[in-house]
Short mmCIF file of C-alpha atoms in Angstrom, two decimals:
data_model
loop_
_atom_site.label_atom_id
_atom_site.label_comp_id
_atom_site.label_asym_id
_atom_site.label_seq_id
_atom_site.Cartn_x
_atom_site.Cartn_y
_atom_site.Cartn_z
CA MET O 21 49.16 156.21 30.66
CA PHE O 22 49.81 158.93 32.82
CA MET O 23 50.24 161.83 30.54
CA GLN O 24 47.66 161.61 28.52
CA ALA O 25 45.09 161.16 30.44
CA ASN O 26 47.03 164.16 32.20
CA ILE O 27 46.91 166.14 28.58
CA ILE O 28 43.45 164.57 28.37
CA GLY O 29 42.68 166.00 31.77
CA CYS O 30 43.75 170.24 30.83
CA LEU O 31 41.67 169.80 27.72
CA THR O 32 38.86 169.18 29.53
CA LEU O 33 39.47 171.73 31.57
CA LEU O 34 40.04 173.95 28.60
CA VAL O 35 36.45 172.96 27.30
CA THR O 36 34.85 174.05 30.24
CA LEU O 37 36.29 177.28 30.59
CA GLY O 38 35.91 178.42 26.97
CA THR O 39 32.04 177.34 28.13
CA ALA O 40 31.63 178.82 30.65
CA PHE O 41 29.99 182.38 29.65
CA LYS O 42 28.51 183.14 26.49
CA GLU O 43 27.61 186.80 25.57
CA HIS O 44 23.72 186.88 24.19
CA PRO O 45 23.50 186.24 20.61
CA HIS O 46 19.96 188.17 19.47
CA PHE O 47 21.14 191.37 22.03
CA CYS O 48 22.96 194.57 20.54
CA ILE O 49 25.14 197.25 21.97
CA GLU O 50 25.70 200.22 20.04
CA THR O 51 27.72 203.06 20.36
CA GLU O 52 27.00 205.74 17.74
CA PRO O 53 23.95 207.29 18.39
CA LEU O 54 20.71 207.54 15.30
CA LEU O 55 21.44 211.03 14.63
CA LEU O 56 17.48 212.85 13.53
CA SER O 57 18.37 213.77 10.08
CA HIS O 58 19.08 209.98 9.48
CA ILE O 59 14.96 208.60 10.79
CA ASP O 60 12.49 209.41 8.65
CA ARG O 61 8.91 207.49 7.79
CA HIS O 62 9.84 205.85 4.88
CA VAL O 63 10.01 202.28 4.63
CA VAL O 64 13.61 200.85 5.85
CA ILE O 65 14.85 196.95 4.75
CA PRO O 66 16.57 196.22 7.75
CA SER O 67 19.76 194.46 7.26
CA GLU O 68 21.18 191.40 8.37
CA LYS O 69 22.67 192.96 11.84
CA ASP O 70 19.30 193.89 12.62
CA LEU O 71 17.36 190.98 12.03
CA GLN O 72 19.95 189.20 14.23
CA CYS O 73 19.07 191.45 16.57
CA HIS O 74 16.29 191.34 18.58
CA ILE O 75 17.06 193.55 21.28
CA LYS O 76 19.32 196.91 20.40
CA ALA O 77 20.46 199.06 23.12
CA THR O 78 22.38 202.49 22.00
CA THR O 79 24.49 204.24 23.96
CA LEU O 80 23.79 207.77 25.53
CA THR O 81 26.22 209.96 24.76
CA GLN O 82 27.72 212.90 26.57
CA ASN O 83 25.63 215.61 25.87
CA GLU O 84 22.35 213.10 26.73
CA LYS O 85 23.33 212.55 30.00
CA ALA O 86 24.12 216.36 30.31
CA VAL O 87 20.68 216.65 28.98
CA LEU O 88 19.40 213.54 31.32
CA VAL O 89 20.97 214.84 35.05
CA ASP O 90 19.43 218.60 34.48
CA THR O 91 15.93 217.34 33.08
CA LEU O 92 15.51 214.68 36.41
CA CYS O 93 17.59 216.29 38.92
CA ALA O 94 17.86 220.27 38.28
CA ASP O 95 15.38 222.47 40.26
CA HIS O 96 13.37 224.55 37.96
CA GLY O 97 10.90 226.49 39.31
CA SER O 98 8.95 223.30 39.56
CA THR O 99 7.61 220.98 42.43
CA THR O 100 6.68 218.44 40.46
CA VAL O 101 10.18 216.70 38.98
CA LYS O 102 11.49 216.20 42.25
CA ARG O 103 8.79 214.37 43.17
CA ASP O 104 8.03 212.22 40.82
CA ASN O 105 10.13 209.15 41.06
CA HIS O 106 10.72 207.94 37.59
CA HIS O 107 12.58 203.75 37.08
CA PHE O 108 14.57 202.31 34.33
CA LEU O 109 14.77 198.86 33.13
CA ARG O 110 17.69 196.96 34.57
CA LEU O 111 19.83 194.74 31.58
CA HIS O 112 22.74 191.56 32.31
CA ASN O 113 23.48 190.04 29.13
CA GLY O 114 19.99 191.59 27.83
CA GLU O 115 18.61 189.83 30.28
CA LEU O 116 15.92 191.41 32.97
CA ARG O 117 18.38 191.72 35.84
CA GLY O 118 15.23 194.38 38.34
CA ARG O 119 14.65 198.07 37.47
CA GLY O 120 15.87 201.78 38.65
CA ALA O 121 14.67 204.45 39.95
CA GLN O 122 15.22 208.47 38.92
CA SER O 123 17.98 208.44 42.50
CA GLU O 124 20.20 206.40 41.27
CA VAL O 125 20.78 208.85 38.81
CA CYS O 126 20.74 211.64 40.47
CA ALA O 127 23.23 210.33 42.54
CA ASN O 128 26.41 208.67 40.73
CA GLY O 129 25.98 210.94 37.84
CA ALA O 130 24.61 208.71 35.40
CA ASN O 131 27.66 207.52 35.99
CA SER O 132 26.94 203.89 34.88
CA VAL O 133 26.76 202.56 30.99
CA LEU O 134 23.02 204.11 30.22
CA ALA O 135 21.73 203.38 26.43
CA TRP O 136 18.21 203.43 25.12
CA VAL O 137 16.20 200.80 23.23
CA PRO O 138 13.32 200.80 21.43
CA TYR O 139 9.84 200.21 22.38
CA ASP O 140 8.53 197.75 20.85
CA MET O 141 12.02 196.27 21.62
CA VAL O 142 10.97 196.15 25.42
CA LEU O 143 7.43 195.45 24.61
CA ARG O 144 7.75 192.16 22.84
CA ASN O 145 10.92 190.86 25.41
CA TYR O 146 10.20 192.16 28.85
CA ALA O 147 6.56 193.65 29.73
CA ALA O 148 6.34 189.87 30.02
CA GLU O 149 8.15 189.77 33.60
CA LEU O 150 7.09 192.41 35.02
CA ASN O 151 4.18 193.15 37.32
CA PRO O 152 1.25 195.10 36.31
CA LYS O 153 -0.09 195.85 39.54
CA GLU O 154 2.59 198.12 39.94
CA ARG O 155 1.31 201.95 39.18
CA LEU O 156 5.13 203.17 37.94
CA THR O 157 6.64 205.49 34.45
CA TYR O 158 9.62 204.28 32.87
CA ILE O 159 11.79 207.55 31.63
CA ALA O 160 12.75 208.27 27.65
CA LYS O 161 13.05 209.92 24.71
CA ALA O 162 10.50 210.38 22.27
CA THR O 163 11.43 211.72 18.62
CA ASN O 164 8.98 213.51 15.75
CA VAL O 165 10.96 214.25 12.99
CA GLU O 166 7.84 216.67 11.49
CA ARG O 167 8.67 219.01 14.69
CA GLU O 168 12.35 218.15 14.32
CA LYS O 169 13.45 217.60 17.63
CA THR O 170 13.48 215.07 21.21
CA GLU O 171 12.60 215.67 23.86
CA LEU O 172 12.27 213.32 27.27
CA CYS O 173 9.59 212.12 28.49
CA HIS O 174 7.68 209.34 30.26
CA PHE O 175 5.38 206.93 30.10
CA PRO O 176 3.02 204.30 32.53
CA HIS O 177 3.80 200.65 33.59
CA THR O 178 0.38 199.43 32.50
CA ASP O 179 0.59 200.78 29.47
CA LEU O 180 3.97 198.91 28.75
CA VAL O 181 2.47 195.51 30.30
CA ASN O 182 -1.04 195.93 28.83
CA ALA O 183 0.47 196.80 25.38
CA VAL O 184 -1.26 199.61 24.51
CA THR O 185 0.14 199.66 21.18
CA ASP O 186 -2.56 202.54 19.78
CA ASN O 187 -2.41 206.02 19.89
CA LEU O 188 -3.67 204.98 23.88
CA PHE O 189 -0.07 205.69 24.50
CA THR O 190 1.60 208.74 25.13
CA CYS O 191 5.26 209.91 26.06
CA VAL O 192 4.63 213.24 28.48
CA VAL O 193 7.63 215.57 28.08
CA MET O 194 9.24 215.11 31.63
CA ILE O 195 9.12 219.01 33.09
CA PHE O 196 5.62 221.18 31.26
CA GLY O 197 3.87 217.95 30.34
CA ASP O 198 2.10 219.98 27.54
CA ASN O 199 3.91 217.58 24.54
CA PHE O 200 2.68 214.20 23.82
CA TYR O 201 4.34 211.62 22.09
CA GLY O 202 2.35 207.99 20.79
CA LEU O 203 3.45 205.10 19.01
CA GLU O 204 3.85 207.27 16.13
CA ASP O 205 6.65 209.04 16.84
CA ASN O 206 10.20 207.34 17.87
CA ILE O 207 10.04 206.55 21.02
CA ASN O 208 13.43 204.85 22.99
CA VAL O 209 13.26 203.13 27.05
CA LEU O 210 16.04 203.76 29.28
CA VAL O 211 18.15 200.99 30.39
CA GLU O 212 21.29 200.94 32.65
CA LEU O 213 23.52 197.76 31.31
CA GLU O 214 25.72 195.83 33.74
CA PRO O 215 29.19 195.03 33.59
CA LEU O 216 29.25 191.06 32.15
CA MET O 217 33.19 190.44 34.13
CA TYR O 218 36.21 192.68 34.42
CA HIS O 219 38.74 193.33 31.55
CA LEU O 220 41.94 193.20 32.72
CA ARG O 221 44.32 195.07 30.43
CA ASN O 222 47.59 196.28 29.83
CA ILE O 223 49.85 194.03 32.12
CA THR O 224 52.66 194.06 33.09
CA TYR O 225 54.78 192.58 35.40
CA LEU O 226 57.38 192.64 38.01
CA PRO O 227 61.30 191.76 37.54
CA TRP O 228 60.97 188.97 40.43
CA ARG O 229 60.45 185.20 40.23
CA ASN O 230 59.60 182.69 42.59
CA VAL O 231 59.11 179.35 40.54
CA SER O 232 58.81 175.43 41.90
CA ASN O 233 59.77 172.78 39.48
CA SER O 234 56.68 169.95 39.17
CA TYR O 235 57.57 166.62 37.59
CA LYS O 236 58.69 165.47 34.42
CA MET O 237 56.27 164.65 31.14
CA HIS O 238 56.66 162.81 28.26
CA LEU O 239 56.35 164.77 24.96
CA GLY O 240 57.80 163.12 22.11
CA ASP O 241 59.34 160.53 19.31
CA SER O 242 61.75 161.40 17.30
CA VAL O 243 64.67 159.58 14.92
CA LEU O 244 68.50 161.28 14.01
CA ARG O 245 70.06 160.09 10.75
CA ASN O 246 73.30 160.51 10.01
CA PRO O 247 73.57 159.08 6.82
CA SER O 248 76.42 160.43 5.38
CA GLY O 249 79.71 158.64 5.23
CA GLU O 250 81.65 161.17 8.18
CA ARG O 251 80.58 161.69 11.73
CA LYS O 252 79.25 165.31 11.76
CA PRO O 253 76.45 167.28 14.24
CA ILE O 254 73.15 166.86 12.97
CA TYR O 255 70.22 167.96 14.56
CA GLY O 256 66.17 167.79 15.53
CA SER O 257 62.91 169.56 16.89
CA LEU O 258 59.78 168.28 18.23
CA ASN O 259 56.20 169.48 17.81
CA TYR O 260 54.33 169.87 21.17
CA GLU O 261 51.58 171.07 22.05
CA PHE O 262 49.81 171.60 25.58
CA VAL O 263 47.82 173.13 28.38
CA GLU O 264 49.06 176.55 30.30
CA LYS O 265 47.17 176.63 33.39
CA ILE O 266 46.46 180.46 34.98
CA LEU O 267 45.83 180.64 38.65
CA VAL O 268 44.85 183.85 39.50
CA ASN O 269 44.98 185.25 43.54
CA MET O 270 40.99 186.69 43.49
CA THR O 271 41.55 188.51 46.68
CA SER O 272 44.80 190.44 45.80
CA VAL O 273 42.71 191.63 42.45
CA TYR O 274 39.59 192.89 44.88
CA GLN O 275 40.70 194.43 47.29
CA ASP O 276 39.22 197.66 46.19
CA LYS O 277 35.45 196.95 48.21
CA LYS O 278 33.52 198.08 45.38
CA LEU O 279 34.46 196.25 42.67
CA ALA O 280 31.91 193.59 42.30
CA ARG O 281 32.93 190.56 42.51
CA LEU O 282 32.98 189.33 38.09
CA PRO O 283 34.88 186.86 36.57
CA LEU O 284 37.62 188.05 35.07
CA LEU O 285 38.82 188.18 31.35
CA PHE O 286 43.04 188.69 31.32
CA GLU O 287 45.74 189.07 28.38
CA HIS O 288 47.95 187.42 27.69
CA ARG O 289 49.69 185.44 24.92
CA SER O 290 48.29 187.88 22.37
CA SER O 291 44.52 185.89 23.72
CA VAL O 292 41.72 187.22 25.61
CA LEU O 293 41.19 184.11 28.54
CA GLU O 294 37.86 184.21 30.45
CA LEU O 295 38.78 183.27 33.62
CA ASP O 296 35.90 181.73 36.51
CA SER O 297 35.25 183.23 39.03
CA ASP O 298 37.81 181.80 40.99
CA GLY O 299 40.22 183.00 38.73
CA VAL O 300 41.24 179.76 36.86
CA GLY O 301 42.11 179.45 33.24
CA GLY O 302 44.07 178.16 30.03
CA LEU O 303 45.97 178.80 27.08
CA ASP O 304 45.91 175.68 24.62
CA VAL O 305 50.26 176.04 23.50
CA ALA O 306 52.17 175.22 20.80
CA GLU O 307 55.82 174.96 21.52
CA LYS O 308 58.95 173.43 19.91
CA ALA O 309 62.07 171.91 20.87
CA TYR O 310 65.70 172.12 19.28
CA PHE O 311 68.06 168.80 19.59
CA GLY O 312 71.35 167.45 18.20
CA ARG O 313 73.91 165.10 18.82
CA SER O 314 77.25 164.65 16.71
CA MET O 315 76.47 160.77 15.91
CA ASP O 316 78.64 157.71 13.61
CA PRO O 317 78.84 157.69 9.73
CA ARG O 318 75.27 156.55 8.47
CA SER O 319 73.88 156.37 12.02
CA GLU O 320 70.03 156.27 12.96
CA VAL O 321 68.80 157.05 17.24
CA LYS O 322 65.43 157.77 18.53
CA VAL O 323 65.20 160.29 20.91
CA GLN O 324 62.71 160.68 24.21
CA VAL O 325 61.70 164.54 24.48
CA ILE O 326 60.77 165.55 27.75
CA GLY O 327 59.79 168.68 29.29
CA GLN O 328 59.36 169.62 33.15
CA TRP O 329 56.10 170.78 34.50
CA VAL O 330 57.26 174.28 36.18
CA ASP O 331 54.98 176.68 39.34
CA GLN O 332 55.61 180.01 38.24
CA HIS O 333 54.60 182.65 41.35
CA ARG O 334 54.26 186.02 39.32
CA GLU O 335 53.20 189.75 40.45
CA PHE O 336 52.12 191.97 37.86
CA GLY O 337 50.01 195.12 37.39
CA ALA O 338 46.94 195.70 35.38
CA ASP O 339 44.44 198.26 34.72
CA ILE O 340 40.16 196.75 35.13
CA TYR O 341 38.17 197.80 32.36
CA GLU O 342 34.48 196.95 31.91
CA TYR O 343 33.27 194.89 29.82
CA TYR O 344 29.50 194.75 28.51
CA GLY O 345 29.92 192.78 25.63
CA HIS O 346 29.84 192.10 22.20
CA GLY O 347 33.37 194.08 23.20
CA LEU O 348 32.08 197.25 24.74
CA ARG O 349 34.25 198.02 27.80
CA ARG O 350 34.92 200.83 29.86
CA TYR O 351 37.79 201.96 31.54
CA ARG O 352 37.11 201.74 35.24
CA GLN O 353 40.37 202.15 38.10
CA PRO O 354 44.63 201.79 37.68
CA LEU O 355 45.52 197.27 39.72
CA ALA O 356 48.94 197.51 41.81
CA GLY O 357 50.36 193.93 43.43
CA ALA O 358 48.17 191.46 42.34
CA GLN O 359 49.93 188.24 42.24
CA LEU O 360 49.19 184.98 39.82
CA THR O 361 51.16 181.33 39.25
CA PHE O 362 51.88 180.48 35.72
CA VAL O 363 51.33 176.50 35.05
CA ARG O 364 53.12 175.38 31.66
CA ILE O 365 55.88 173.67 30.83
CA ASP O 366 59.88 174.40 30.72
CA ASN O 367 63.23 173.39 30.52
CA THR O 368 62.78 169.85 28.01
CA GLU O 369 65.40 168.61 27.34
CA PRO O 370 66.38 164.99 24.97
CA ALA O 371 67.07 161.52 25.75
CA PHE O 372 69.02 159.44 23.56
CA MET O 373 68.45 155.34 22.85
CA ALA O 374 71.51 153.54 21.99
CA PRO O 375 72.45 153.72 18.30
CA GLU O 376 71.35 151.52 15.81
CA SER O 377 74.80 152.11 13.29
CA ASN O 378 74.31 150.69 10.02
CA ASN O 379 78.08 149.23 8.94
CA LEU O 380 80.19 148.39 6.01
CA ALA O 381 80.13 144.76 6.56
CA LYS O 382 75.90 144.71 6.76
CA ALA O 383 75.98 147.13 2.71
CA SER O 384 75.13 143.96 0.87
CA LEU O 385 72.32 143.17 2.97
CA PHE O 386 71.13 146.38 2.68
CA ARG O 387 71.36 146.53 -1.42
CA ASP O 388 69.31 143.00 -1.07
CA HIS O 389 66.77 144.17 0.57
CA LYS O 390 66.23 147.21 -1.55
CA THR O 391 65.84 144.97 -4.94
CA ASP O 392 63.04 142.99 -3.45
CA LYS O 393 61.54 145.80 -2.43
CA LEU O 394 61.94 147.22 -6.36
CA LYS O 395 60.95 143.75 -7.33
CA GLU O 396 57.64 144.88 -5.30
CA ASP O 397 57.57 147.61 -5.92
CA PRO O 398 58.29 149.38 -9.85
CA SER O 399 58.23 152.27 -9.20
CA GLY O 400 61.47 152.07 -7.39
CA ASN O 401 59.94 154.98 -4.09
CA PHE O 402 61.67 154.51 -1.05
CA THR O 403 63.20 157.26 1.35
CA GLU O 404 65.74 159.46 1.61
CA TRP O 405 68.16 157.67 4.07
CA GLU O 406 67.57 154.67 1.36
CA ASN O 407 68.65 156.20 -1.18
CA ALA O 408 71.29 157.92 0.81
CA GLN O 409 72.86 154.38 2.00
CA GLU O 410 72.62 153.15 -1.81
CA GLU O 411 74.13 156.37 -3.13
CA ASP O 412 77.29 155.98 -0.17
CA PHE O 413 77.10 152.03 -0.85
CA ASP O 414 77.88 153.07 -5.01
CA GLU O 415 80.86 154.87 -4.06
CA ASP O 416 82.49 152.02 -1.83
CA GLU O 417 82.35 149.66 -4.95
CA PRO O 418 85.35 148.65 -6.18
CA GLY O 419 87.40 151.84 -8.91
CA PHE O 420 90.24 152.53 -9.32
CA TYR O 421 91.37 151.98 -6.51
CA GLY O 422 91.40 148.31 -6.75
CA TRP O 423 93.79 148.97 -10.03
CA PHE O 424 95.82 150.62 -8.71
CA VAL O 425 96.71 148.29 -5.53
CA VAL O 426 96.90 145.04 -8.92
CA ILE O 427 99.68 147.32 -11.12
CA SER O 428 101.91 148.36 -7.62
CA LEU O 429 101.95 144.42 -6.25
CA LEU O 430 103.08 143.63 -9.86
CA LEU O 431 105.43 146.34 -10.59
CA ALA O 432 106.48 145.53 -6.96
CA LEU O 433 106.91 141.34 -8.40
CA ALA O 434 109.02 142.62 -11.43
CA VAL O 435 111.19 145.08 -9.14
CA ILE O 436 112.23 142.05 -6.56
CA LEU O 437 112.10 139.71 -9.93
CA GLY O 438 114.52 142.07 -11.71
CA ILE O 439 116.94 141.99 -8.39
CA TYR O 440 116.93 138.60 -7.92
CA LEU O 441 118.08 138.25 -11.89
CA VAL O 442 120.80 140.71 -11.40
CA VAL O 443 122.19 139.48 -8.27
CA ARG O 444 121.88 135.53 -9.16
CA THR O 445 123.34 136.84 -12.93
CA HIS O 446 126.55 138.63 -10.69
CA SER O 447 126.81 136.04 -8.66
CA ARG O 448 127.84 133.15 -11.58
CA ARG O 449 130.25 136.02 -13.12
CA ASN O 450 132.49 136.33 -9.40
CA LYS O 451 131.74 132.04 -9.20
CA GLN O 452 133.23 132.13 -12.59
CA ARG O 453 136.81 134.06 -12.19
CA GLN O 454 136.39 132.31 -9.55
CA MET O 455 137.65 129.39 -11.45
CA TYR O 456 139.89 131.10 -13.01
CA ASP O 457 142.05 131.83 -10.77
CA LEU O 458 142.39 128.46 -8.66
CA ALA O 459 143.77 127.03 -12.83
CA ASN O 460 146.70 129.28 -12.04
CA THR O 461 147.56 128.79 -9.52
CA ASN O 462 148.61 125.26 -10.76
CA VAL O 463 151.27 125.66 -13.50
CA ALA O 464 154.76 125.71 -12.20
CA PRO O 465 156.93 128.77 -11.31
CA PRO O 466 159.32 129.57 -14.13
CA ALA O 467 162.62 128.47 -14.68
#
């Protein structure tokens, strides 16, 4: 009961950790931008992926980031751009998490993960969450196929919250402000993607390991059988499963104060585990235990396999990546001197029960038992162990050896009888010779 309760508790922990985070099912991140030559005005049949992606963000290329910084932050001889403070939206797992200002892009050199989201998607999913009374402008880019060019522009906050979808909507070009784009053009709004968690990759462990043993656990039962007629070693194996628990020291990971305290993704046993904010995670592990012993002929022994829980304290280094969802990750910085603890089963050992021998004295009983089974089941389907027993018993039935013993006894009896007859005949002859000699002694001596 204790073992079952322990396993159920570990599996509950694993299920809880597995459902701690779920990526937004209708939010997609694209890393390849749409080229100007691919944008056309003909009707395009949406693919299944487009139907599932209600919100699609396409990350900026390095060239686009350079143009963005140059347009927003460089001195182009106009004081208007410097006074402007355009904004962008912040998204976390597809959800609106606030807004950022133009000055932030200039301060970090657009080092964050910036992306474009089509205006109609922003209008459907985020406009209702904004305050209509605010007087802001948002950074966007407009693409016109007929003029074969794409330019950075900005549009008013009121057009977004009021859901302007006619020709009144305009996107004004950033620098000169003499070009205007409407909704009939391809408008994309600038957004910043926030990381969901950190991904620890390329993990390397230090050679030292501190191990502390815990209690022992019953892993399963098995049976070793030796159906042959000679003593020999018999081997077996047992499959067992357990939940390996991982405890990462979060203080040792967040040594750099610049790192936000996000959940962790941890690479272990060719899998990526999700750890919660306390650094706790688990993995369902399947192992196999091997055991064996030398056994008497036609014997079997029951086996209980026992494993010991151990705590392995280790120190490791890794590369920290920022994970944004849907497989998008970006290298952040290296990590050294982090600590963790593995709670796993180690040092498995068999516990053999008292052997139950099937010796020759029980052979007839087993044959009668098999005959009864044959009456019940005419198909004659038996286990490999029973068949092996029957074969061994057939080998032990009287054959040439019995006749050899009988013939040997008869020959020995004949030899003894022959010796007896020879001795008796020889004895009679000696007795007759003695009588003849005695008769000769009674004759008178010659005169």
